[in-house]
Every structure is written in C-alpha cells, then in structure tokens.
Coordinates of N, CA and C in Angstrom, one line a residue:
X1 N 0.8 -1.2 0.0 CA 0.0 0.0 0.0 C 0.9 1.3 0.0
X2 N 1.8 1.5 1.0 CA 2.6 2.4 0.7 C 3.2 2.6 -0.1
X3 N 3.7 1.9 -1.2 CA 4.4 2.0 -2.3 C 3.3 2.8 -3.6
X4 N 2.5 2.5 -3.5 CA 1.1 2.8 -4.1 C 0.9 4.4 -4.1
X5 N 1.0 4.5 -2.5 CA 0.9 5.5 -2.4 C 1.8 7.2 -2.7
X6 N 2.8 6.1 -3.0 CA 3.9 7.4 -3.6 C 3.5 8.1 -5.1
X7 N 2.8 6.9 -6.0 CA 2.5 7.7 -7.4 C 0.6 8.1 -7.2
X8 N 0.2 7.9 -6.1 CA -1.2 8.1 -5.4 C -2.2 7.2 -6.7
X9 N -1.9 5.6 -5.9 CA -2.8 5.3 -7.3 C -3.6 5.2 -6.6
X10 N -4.7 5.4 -6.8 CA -6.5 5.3 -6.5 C -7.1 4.5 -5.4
X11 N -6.4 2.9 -5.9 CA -6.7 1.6 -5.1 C -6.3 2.2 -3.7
X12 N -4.8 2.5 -3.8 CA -3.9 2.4 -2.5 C -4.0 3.3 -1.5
X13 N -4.5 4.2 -2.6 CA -5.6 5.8 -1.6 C -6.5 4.9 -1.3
X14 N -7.4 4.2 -1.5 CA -9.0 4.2 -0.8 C -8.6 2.8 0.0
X15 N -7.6 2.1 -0.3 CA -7.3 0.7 0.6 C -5.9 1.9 2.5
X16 N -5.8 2.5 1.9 CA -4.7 3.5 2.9 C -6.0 4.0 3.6
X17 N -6.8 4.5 3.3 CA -7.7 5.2 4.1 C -8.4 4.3 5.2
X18 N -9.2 3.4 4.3 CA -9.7 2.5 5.0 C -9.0 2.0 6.1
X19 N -7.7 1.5 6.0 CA -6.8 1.3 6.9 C -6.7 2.0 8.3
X20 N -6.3 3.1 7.7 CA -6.0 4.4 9.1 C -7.3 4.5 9.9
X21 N -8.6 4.6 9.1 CA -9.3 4.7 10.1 C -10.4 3.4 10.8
X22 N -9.2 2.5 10.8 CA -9.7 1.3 11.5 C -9.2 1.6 13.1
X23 N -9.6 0.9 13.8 CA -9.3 1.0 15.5 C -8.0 -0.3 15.5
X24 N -7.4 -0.9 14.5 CA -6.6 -1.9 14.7 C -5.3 -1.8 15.4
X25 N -4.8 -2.7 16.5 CA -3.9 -2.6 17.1 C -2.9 -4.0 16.7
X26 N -2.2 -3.5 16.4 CA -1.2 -5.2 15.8 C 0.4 -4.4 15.6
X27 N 1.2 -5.1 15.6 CA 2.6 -4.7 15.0 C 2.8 -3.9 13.6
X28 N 3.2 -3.3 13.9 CA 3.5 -2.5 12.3 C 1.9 -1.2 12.3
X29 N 1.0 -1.7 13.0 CA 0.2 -0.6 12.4 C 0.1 0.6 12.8
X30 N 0.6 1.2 14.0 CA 0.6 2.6 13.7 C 1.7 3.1 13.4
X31 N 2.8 2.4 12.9 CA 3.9 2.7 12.2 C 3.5 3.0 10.8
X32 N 2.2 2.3 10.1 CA 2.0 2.2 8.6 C 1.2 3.6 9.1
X33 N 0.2 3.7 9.7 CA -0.5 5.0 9.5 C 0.0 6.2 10.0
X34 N 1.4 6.0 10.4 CA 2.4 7.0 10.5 C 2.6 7.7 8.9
X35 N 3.5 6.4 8.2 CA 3.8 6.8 7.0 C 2.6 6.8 6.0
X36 N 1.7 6.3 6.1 CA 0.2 6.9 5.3 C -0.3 8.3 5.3
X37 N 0.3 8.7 6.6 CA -0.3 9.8 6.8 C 0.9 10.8 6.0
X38 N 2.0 10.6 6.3 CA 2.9 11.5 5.7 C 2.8 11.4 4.1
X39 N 2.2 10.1 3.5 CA 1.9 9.6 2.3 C 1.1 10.5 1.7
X40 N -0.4 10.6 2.2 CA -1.5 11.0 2.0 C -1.8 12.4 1.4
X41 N -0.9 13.1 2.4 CA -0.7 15.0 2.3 C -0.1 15.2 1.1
X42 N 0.3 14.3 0.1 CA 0.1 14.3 -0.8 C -0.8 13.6 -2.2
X43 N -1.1 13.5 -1.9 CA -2.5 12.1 -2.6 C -3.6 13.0 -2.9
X44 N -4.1 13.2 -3.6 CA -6.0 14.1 -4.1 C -7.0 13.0 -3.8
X45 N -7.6 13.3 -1.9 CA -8.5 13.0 -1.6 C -9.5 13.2 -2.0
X46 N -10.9 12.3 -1.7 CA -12.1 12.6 -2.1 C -12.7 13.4 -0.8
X47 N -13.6 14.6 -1.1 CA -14.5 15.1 0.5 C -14.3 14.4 1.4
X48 N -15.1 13.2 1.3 CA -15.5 12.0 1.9 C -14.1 11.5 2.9
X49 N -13.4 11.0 1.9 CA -12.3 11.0 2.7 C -11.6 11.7 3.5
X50 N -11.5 12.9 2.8 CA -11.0 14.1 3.8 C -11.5 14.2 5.0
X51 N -12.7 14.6 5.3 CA -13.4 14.2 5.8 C -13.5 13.4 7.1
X52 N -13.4 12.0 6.6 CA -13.4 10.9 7.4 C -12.2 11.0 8.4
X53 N -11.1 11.4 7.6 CA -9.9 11.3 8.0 C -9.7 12.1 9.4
X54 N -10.0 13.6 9.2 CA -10.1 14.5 9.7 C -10.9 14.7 11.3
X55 N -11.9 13.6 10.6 CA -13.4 13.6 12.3 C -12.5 12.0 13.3
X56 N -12.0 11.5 12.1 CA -11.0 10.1 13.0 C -10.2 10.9 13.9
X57 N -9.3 11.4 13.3 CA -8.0 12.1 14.0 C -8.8 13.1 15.1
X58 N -9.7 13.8 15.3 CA -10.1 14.7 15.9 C -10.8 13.9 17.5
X59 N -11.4 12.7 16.9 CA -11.9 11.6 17.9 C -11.2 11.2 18.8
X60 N -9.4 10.5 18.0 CA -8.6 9.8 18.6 C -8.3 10.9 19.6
X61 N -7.8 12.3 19.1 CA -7.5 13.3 20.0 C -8.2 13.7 21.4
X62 N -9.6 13.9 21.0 CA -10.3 14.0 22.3 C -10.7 12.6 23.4
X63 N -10.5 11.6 22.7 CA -10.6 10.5 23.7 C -9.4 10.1 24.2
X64 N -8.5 10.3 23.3 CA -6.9 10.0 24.0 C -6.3 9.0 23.9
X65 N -7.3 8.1 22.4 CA -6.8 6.7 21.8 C -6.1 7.3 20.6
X66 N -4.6 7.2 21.1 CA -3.8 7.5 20.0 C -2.1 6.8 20.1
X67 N -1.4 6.6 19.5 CA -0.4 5.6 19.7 C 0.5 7.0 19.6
X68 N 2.0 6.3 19.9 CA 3.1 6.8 19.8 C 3.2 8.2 18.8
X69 N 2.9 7.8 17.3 CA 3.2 8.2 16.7 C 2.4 8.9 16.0
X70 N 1.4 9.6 17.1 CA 0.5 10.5 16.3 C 0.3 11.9 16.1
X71 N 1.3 12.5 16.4 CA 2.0 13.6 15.6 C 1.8 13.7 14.2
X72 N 2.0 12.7 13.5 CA 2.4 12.4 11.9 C 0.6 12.5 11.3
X73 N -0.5 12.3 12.2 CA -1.6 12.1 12.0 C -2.2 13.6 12.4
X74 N -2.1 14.3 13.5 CA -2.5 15.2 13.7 C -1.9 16.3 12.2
X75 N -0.7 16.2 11.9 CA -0.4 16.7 10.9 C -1.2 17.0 9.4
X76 N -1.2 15.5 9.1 CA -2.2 15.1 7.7 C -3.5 15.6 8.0
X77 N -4.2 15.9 9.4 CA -5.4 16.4 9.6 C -5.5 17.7 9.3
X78 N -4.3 18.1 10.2 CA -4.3 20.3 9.6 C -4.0 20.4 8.3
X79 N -3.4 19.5 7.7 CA -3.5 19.7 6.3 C -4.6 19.8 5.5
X80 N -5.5 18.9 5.7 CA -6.7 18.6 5.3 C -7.6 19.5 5.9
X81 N -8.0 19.8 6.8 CA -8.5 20.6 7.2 C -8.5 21.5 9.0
X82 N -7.8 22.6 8.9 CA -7.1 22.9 9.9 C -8.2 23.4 10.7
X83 N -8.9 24.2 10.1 CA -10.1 25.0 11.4 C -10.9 24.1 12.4
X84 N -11.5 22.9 11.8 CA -12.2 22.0 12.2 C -11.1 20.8 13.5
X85 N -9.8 21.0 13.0 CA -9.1 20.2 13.9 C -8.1 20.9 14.8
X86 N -8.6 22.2 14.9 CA -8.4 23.3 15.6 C -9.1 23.2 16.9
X87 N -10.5 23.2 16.3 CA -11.3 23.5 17.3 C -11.9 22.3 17.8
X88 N -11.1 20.7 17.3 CA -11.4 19.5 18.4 C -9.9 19.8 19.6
X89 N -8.8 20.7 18.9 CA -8.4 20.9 19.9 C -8.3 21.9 21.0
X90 N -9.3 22.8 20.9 CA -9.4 23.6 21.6 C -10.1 22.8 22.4
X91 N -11.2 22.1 22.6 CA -11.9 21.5 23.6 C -11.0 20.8 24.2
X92 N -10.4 19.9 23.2 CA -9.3 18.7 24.1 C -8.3 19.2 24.9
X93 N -8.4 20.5 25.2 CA -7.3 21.4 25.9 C -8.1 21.5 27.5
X94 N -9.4 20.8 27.3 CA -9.7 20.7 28.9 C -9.9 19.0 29.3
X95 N -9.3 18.2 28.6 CA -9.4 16.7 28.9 C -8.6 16.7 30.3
X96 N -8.9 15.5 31.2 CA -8.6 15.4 32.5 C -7.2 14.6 32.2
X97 N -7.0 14.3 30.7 CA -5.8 13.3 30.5 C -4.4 14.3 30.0
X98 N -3.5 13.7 30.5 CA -1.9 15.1 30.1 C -1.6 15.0 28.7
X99 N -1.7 13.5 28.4 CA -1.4 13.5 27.0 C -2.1 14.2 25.8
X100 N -3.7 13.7 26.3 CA -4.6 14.4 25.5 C -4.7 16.5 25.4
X101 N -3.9 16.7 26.4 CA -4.0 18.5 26.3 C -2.4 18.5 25.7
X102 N -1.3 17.8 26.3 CA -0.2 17.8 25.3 C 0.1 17.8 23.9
X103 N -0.7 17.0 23.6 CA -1.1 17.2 21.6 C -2.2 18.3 21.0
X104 N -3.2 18.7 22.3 CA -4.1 19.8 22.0 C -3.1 21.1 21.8
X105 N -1.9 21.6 22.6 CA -1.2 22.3 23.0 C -0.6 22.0 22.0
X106 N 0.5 21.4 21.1 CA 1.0 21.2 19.9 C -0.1 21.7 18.8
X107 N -1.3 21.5 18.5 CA -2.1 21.5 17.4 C -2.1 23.2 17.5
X108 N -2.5 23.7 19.0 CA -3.0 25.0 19.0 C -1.7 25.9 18.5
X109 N -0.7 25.2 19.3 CA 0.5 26.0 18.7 C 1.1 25.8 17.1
X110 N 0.7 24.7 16.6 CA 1.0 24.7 15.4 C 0.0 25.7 13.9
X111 N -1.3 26.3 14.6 CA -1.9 26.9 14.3 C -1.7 28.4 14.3
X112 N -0.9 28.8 15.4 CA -0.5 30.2 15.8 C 0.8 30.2 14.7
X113 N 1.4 29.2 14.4 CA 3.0 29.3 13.8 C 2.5 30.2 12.3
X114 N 3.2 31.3 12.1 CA 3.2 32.1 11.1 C 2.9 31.7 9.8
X115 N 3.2 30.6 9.4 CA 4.0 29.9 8.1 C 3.2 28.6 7.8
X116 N 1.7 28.4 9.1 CA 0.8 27.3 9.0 C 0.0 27.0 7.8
X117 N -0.1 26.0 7.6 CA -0.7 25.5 5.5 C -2.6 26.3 6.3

C-alpha cells in the first residue's frame, strides 16, 4: 500500500484510508499509518475521505486513543483541514488526561506558527 501511495494510485488511496481509520492494534500498524499519513498530504482525496480522516483524528484526539506516533496524524489532519481540527483541539485542551491537552497544546500551537498551511 505504501508503495502505491507514492505515485497516489486510487486503489492504494482508498485501501490507505480505510486502513488508518480502523481501531486496529497489531505490530507494524501505527507505524503504517504514521507513513500513510505523511503519504496522504500528498494524494488528491475525495471530500468523503478528507473528511473521514479528519473527524477520526479529531476523535482519537479527544478520547486519547492515540499511539506513539501521532503527531504524523494530527499533521495530515491540519493539512486537510485545519479550522475544524483546531477546534477538536481547543476543547481537548480541557481533557482530564496530560497527554490528550499535550497534543491539543502542539495543534494550538501549530496553528498560531506564522508559516501554517
């Protein structure tokens, strides 16, 4: 899939999507939807997808189900759409959890940075 994803063929965009916004926990996978995501921000989503992508990331954020490496995810979301994943993190900036206001606090601040897509 990731190889796919370099010349954004179609299949490997809608088989990559599906993927990322599964709840699956196994070896290797949030390492793949690390690099899917860095994949993606370049790939011509559909709405739908964007979308999808966007309300996933914004979910994992406020509940706090998010692996190691989701930085690379919150990323592909402000890409895709920044106001809306702004303002899952503005709320997530009162979660009772440290990690969940530590990535809210990265998003908010990546939004103030001068030079934000």
């Amino acid at each position: 899939m990731a190889e796919g994803l370099e010349g954004c063929d179609p299949a490997a965009i809608d088989a990559a999507v599906e993927f990322f916004l599964l709840d699956s926990r196994g070896l290797w996978h949030n390492r793949a939807r690390a690099k899917f995501s860095r994949r993606l921000k370049h790939c011509p989503l559909s709405p739908v997808q964007g979308q999808a992508i966007v309300d996933c990331v914004a979910a994992r954020l406020e509940h706090g189900h998010f692996p190691a490496q989701f930085t690379d995810q919150l990323r592909l979301a402000l890409h895709l759409d920044q106001a809306r994943l702004l303002h899952a993190a503005e709320r997530a900036l009162a979660s009772p959890l440290e990690h969940v206001r530590r990535h809210a606090r990265w998003v908010v601040a990546f939004h103030r940075m001068p030079d934000a897509p």
